[in-house]
mmCIF file of C-alpha atoms in Angstrom:
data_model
loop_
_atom_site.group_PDB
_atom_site.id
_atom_site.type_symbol
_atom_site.label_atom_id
_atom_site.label_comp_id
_atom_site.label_asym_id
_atom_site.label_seq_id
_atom_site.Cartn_x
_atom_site.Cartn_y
_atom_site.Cartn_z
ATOM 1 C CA UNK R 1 19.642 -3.741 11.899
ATOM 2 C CA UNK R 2 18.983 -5.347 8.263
ATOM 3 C CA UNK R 3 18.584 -2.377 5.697
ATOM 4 C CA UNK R 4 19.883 0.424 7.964
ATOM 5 C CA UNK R 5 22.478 2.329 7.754
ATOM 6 C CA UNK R 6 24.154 4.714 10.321
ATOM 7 C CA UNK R 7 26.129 7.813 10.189
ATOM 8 C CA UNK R 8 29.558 7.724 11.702
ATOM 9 C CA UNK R 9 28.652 3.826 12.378
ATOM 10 C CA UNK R 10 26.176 5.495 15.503
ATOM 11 C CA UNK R 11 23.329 2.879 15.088
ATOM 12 C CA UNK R 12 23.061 -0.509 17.258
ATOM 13 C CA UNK R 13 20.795 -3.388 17.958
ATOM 14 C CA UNK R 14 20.096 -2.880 21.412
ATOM 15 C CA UNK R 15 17.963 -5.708 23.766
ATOM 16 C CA UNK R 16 16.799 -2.625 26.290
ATOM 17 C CA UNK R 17 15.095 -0.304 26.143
ATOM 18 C CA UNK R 18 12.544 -2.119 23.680
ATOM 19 C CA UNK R 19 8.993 -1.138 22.627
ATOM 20 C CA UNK R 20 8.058 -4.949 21.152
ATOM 21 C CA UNK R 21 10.021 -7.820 20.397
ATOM 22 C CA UNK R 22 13.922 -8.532 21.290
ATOM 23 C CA UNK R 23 15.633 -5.320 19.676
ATOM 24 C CA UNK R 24 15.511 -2.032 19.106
ATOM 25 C CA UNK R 25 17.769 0.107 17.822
ATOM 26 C CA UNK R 26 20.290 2.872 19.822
ATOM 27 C CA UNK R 27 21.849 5.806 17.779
ATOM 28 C CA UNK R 28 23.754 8.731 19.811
ATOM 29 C CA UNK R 29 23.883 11.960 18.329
ATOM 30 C CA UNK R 30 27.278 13.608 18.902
ATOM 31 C CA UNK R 31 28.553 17.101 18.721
ATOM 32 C CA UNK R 32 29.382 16.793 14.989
ATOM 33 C CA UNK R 33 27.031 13.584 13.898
ATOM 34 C CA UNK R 34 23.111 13.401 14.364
ATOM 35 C CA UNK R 35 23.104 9.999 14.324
ATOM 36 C CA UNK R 36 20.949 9.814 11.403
ATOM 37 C CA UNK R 37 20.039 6.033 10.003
ATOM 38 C CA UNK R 38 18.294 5.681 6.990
ATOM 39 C CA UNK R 39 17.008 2.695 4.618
ATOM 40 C CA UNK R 40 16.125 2.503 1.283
ATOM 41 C CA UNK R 41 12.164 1.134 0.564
ATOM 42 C CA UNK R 42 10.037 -0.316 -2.309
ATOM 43 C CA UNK R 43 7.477 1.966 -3.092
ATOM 44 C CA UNK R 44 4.639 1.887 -6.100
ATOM 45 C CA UNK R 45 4.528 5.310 -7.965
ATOM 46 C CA UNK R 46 1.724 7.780 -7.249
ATOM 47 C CA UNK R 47 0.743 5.960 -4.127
ATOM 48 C CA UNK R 48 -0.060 7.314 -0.529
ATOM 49 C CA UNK R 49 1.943 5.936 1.992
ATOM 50 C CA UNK R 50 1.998 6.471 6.279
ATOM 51 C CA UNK R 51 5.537 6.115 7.670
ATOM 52 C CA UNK R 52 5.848 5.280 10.948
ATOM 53 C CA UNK R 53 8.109 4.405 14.006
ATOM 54 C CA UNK R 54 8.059 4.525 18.190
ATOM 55 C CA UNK R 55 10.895 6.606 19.341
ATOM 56 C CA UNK R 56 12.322 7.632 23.030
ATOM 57 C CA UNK R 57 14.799 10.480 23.645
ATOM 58 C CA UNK R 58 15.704 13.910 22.743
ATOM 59 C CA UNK R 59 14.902 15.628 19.352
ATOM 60 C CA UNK R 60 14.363 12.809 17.590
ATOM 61 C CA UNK R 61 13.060 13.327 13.836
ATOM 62 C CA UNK R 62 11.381 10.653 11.463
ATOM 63 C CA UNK R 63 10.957 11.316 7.549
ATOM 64 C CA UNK R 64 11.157 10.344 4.275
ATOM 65 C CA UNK R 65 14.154 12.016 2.439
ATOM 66 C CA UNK R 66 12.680 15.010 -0.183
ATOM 67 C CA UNK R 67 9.291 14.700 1.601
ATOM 68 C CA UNK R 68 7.722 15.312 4.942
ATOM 69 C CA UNK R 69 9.209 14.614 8.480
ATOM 70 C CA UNK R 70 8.455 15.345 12.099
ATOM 71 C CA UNK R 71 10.064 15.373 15.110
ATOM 72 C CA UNK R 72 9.754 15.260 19.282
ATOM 73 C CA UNK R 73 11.321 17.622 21.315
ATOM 74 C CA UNK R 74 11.359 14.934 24.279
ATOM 75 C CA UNK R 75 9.967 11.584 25.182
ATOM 76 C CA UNK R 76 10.845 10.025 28.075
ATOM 77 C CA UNK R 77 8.978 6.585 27.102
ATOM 78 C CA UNK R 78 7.842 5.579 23.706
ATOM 79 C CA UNK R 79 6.008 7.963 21.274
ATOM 80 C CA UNK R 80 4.700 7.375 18.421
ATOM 81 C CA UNK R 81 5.530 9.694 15.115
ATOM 82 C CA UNK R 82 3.900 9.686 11.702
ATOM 83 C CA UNK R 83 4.045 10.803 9.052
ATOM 84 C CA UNK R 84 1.971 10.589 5.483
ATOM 85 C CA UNK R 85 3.231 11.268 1.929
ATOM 86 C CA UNK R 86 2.259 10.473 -1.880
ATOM 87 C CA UNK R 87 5.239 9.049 -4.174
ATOM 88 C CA UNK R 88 5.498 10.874 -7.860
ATOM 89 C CA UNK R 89 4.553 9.200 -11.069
ATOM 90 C CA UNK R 90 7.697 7.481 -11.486
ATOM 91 C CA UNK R 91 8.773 6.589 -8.071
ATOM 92 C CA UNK R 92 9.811 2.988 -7.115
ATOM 93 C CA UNK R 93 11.995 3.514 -4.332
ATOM 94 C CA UNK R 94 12.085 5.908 -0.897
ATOM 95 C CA UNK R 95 14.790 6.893 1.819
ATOM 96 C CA UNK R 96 13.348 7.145 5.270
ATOM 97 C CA UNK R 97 15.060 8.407 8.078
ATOM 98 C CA UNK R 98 15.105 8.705 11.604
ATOM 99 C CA UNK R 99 17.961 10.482 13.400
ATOM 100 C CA UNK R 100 18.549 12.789 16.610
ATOM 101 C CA UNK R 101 19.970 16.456 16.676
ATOM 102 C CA UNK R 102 23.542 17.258 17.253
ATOM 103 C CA UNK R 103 24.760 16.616 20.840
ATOM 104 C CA UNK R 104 21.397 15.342 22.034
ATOM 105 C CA UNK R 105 22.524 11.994 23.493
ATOM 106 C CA UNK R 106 21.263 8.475 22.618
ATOM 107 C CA UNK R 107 17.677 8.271 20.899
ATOM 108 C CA UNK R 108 15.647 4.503 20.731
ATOM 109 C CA UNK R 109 13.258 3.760 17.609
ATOM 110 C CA UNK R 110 11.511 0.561 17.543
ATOM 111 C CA UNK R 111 8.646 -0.663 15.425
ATOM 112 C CA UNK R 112 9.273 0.912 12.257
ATOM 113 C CA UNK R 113 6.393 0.475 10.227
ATOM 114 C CA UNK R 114 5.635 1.399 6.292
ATOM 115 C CA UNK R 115 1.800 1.137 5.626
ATOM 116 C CA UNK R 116 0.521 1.395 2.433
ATOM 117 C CA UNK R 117 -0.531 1.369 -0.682
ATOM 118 C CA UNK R 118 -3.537 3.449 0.062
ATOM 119 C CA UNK R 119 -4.145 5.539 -3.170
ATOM 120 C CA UNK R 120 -5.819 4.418 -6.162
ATOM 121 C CA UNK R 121 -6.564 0.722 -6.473
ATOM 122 C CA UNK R 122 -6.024 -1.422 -9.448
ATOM 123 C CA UNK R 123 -8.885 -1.571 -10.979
ATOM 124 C CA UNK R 124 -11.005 -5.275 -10.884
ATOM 125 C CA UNK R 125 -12.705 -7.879 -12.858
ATOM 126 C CA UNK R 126 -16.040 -6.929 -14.564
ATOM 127 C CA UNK R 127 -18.744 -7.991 -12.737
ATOM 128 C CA UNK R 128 -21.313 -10.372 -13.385
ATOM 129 C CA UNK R 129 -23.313 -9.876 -16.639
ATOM 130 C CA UNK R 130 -26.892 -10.112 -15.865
ATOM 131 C CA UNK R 131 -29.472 -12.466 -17.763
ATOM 132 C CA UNK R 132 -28.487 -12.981 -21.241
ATOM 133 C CA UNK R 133 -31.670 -11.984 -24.115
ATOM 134 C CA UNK R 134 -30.870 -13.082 -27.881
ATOM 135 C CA UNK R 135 -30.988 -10.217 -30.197
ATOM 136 C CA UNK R 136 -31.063 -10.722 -34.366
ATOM 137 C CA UNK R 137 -30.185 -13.688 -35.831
ATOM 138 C CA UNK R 138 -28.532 -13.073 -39.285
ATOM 139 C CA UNK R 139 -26.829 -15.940 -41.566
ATOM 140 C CA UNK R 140 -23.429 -15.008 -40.268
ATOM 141 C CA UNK R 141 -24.010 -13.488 -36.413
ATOM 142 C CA UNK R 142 -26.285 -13.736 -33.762
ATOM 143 C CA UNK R 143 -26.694 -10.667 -31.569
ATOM 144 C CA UNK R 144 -26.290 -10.859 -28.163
ATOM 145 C CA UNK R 145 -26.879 -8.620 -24.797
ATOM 146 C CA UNK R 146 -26.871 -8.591 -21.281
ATOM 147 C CA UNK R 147 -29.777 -7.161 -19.014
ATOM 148 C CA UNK R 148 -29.349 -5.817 -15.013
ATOM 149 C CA UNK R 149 -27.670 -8.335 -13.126
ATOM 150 C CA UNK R 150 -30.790 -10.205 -11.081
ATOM 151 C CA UNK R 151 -31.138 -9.472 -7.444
ATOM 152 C CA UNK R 152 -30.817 -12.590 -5.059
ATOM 153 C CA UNK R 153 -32.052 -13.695 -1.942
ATOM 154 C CA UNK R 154 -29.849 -13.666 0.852
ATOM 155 C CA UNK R 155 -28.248 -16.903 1.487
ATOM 156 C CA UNK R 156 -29.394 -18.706 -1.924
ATOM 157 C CA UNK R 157 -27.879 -18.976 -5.675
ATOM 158 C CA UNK R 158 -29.273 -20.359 -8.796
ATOM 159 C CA UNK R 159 -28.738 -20.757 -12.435
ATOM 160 C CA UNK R 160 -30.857 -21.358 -14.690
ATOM 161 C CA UNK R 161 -30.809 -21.945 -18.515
ATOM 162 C CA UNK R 162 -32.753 -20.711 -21.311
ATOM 163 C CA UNK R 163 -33.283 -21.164 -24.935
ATOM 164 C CA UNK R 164 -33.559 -18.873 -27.694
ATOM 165 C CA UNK R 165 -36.875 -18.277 -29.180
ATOM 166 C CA UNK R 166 -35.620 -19.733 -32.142
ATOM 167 C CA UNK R 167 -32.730 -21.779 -33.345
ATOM 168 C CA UNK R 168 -29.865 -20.132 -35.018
ATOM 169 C CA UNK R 169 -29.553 -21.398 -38.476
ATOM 170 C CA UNK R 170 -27.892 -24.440 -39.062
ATOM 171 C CA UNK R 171 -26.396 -23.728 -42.657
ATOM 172 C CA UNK R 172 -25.770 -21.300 -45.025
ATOM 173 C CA UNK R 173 -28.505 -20.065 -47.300
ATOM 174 C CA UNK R 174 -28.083 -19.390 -50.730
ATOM 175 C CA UNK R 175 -29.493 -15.994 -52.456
#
């Protein structure tokens, strides 16, 4: 159970019942303790995010601490609960949860899952300029711009090289 903690030390690794792999882990809600287990995640600010986690038992709630959560009333096997949610403009980190409801009895999670970032991306190279035309040449600049990228042919690539109309000028001219 790397990165969770348990109230009232409720959480285990357990080897059955499992969704996937070797472990899964066990909480029991008591009387005065909902079992609740939360850990503490990495998160990129303004970013939309899905949380979430297979669960078997009785009233057993998943969430993300000062955002959304949801809940089952009952599953007898593995269910799947979800839930989506967009960090704020400053956010780096994020407490999710998962716990039962007092004096419910033993709840399983397994497969815990975090999926994101899904909101704006970082925004990319430029793309290719197009074909390259000379503009003025002056005695200190040459003016240069780029025309529409050319269409290709599927499957083939070439380059090709042109010269100015002209030559630039090789030295300085006196008036």
């Amino acid at each position: 159970m790397a990165g969770w903690s348990c109230s009232g030390g409720a959480g285990s690794a357990v080897t059955s019942p499992v969704r996937t792999g070797a472990y899964a882990l066990a909480a029991t809600a008591t009387s005065t303790d909902n079992a609740r287990c939360t850990q503490t995640v990495a998160v990129k600010p303004s970013t939309a995010y899905t949380l979430s986690a297979w669960v078997r038992g009785g009233y057993v709630y998943l969430g993300v601490d000062g955002g959304p959560q949801t809940w089952t009333p009952s599953a007898s096997s593995y269910t799947r609960l979800s839930v989506a949610f967009t960090t704020g403009a400053g956010q780096t980190s994020a407490q999710i949860f998962l716990h039962g409801w007092y004096g419910s009895g033993t709840y399983n999670a397994d497969d815990v899952e975090l999926d994101g970032p899904g909101g704006p991306q970082q925004p990319g190279a430029p793309g290719t300029p197009g074909t390259p035309r000379l503009g003025t040449v002056s005695d200190s600049s040459i003016a240069l711009s780029w025309g529409p990228r050319p269409a290709r042919s599927a499957g083939t690539a070439s380059t090709r090289a042109t010269r100015p109309s002209r030559p630039p000028p090789r030295g300085r001219r006196r008036r």
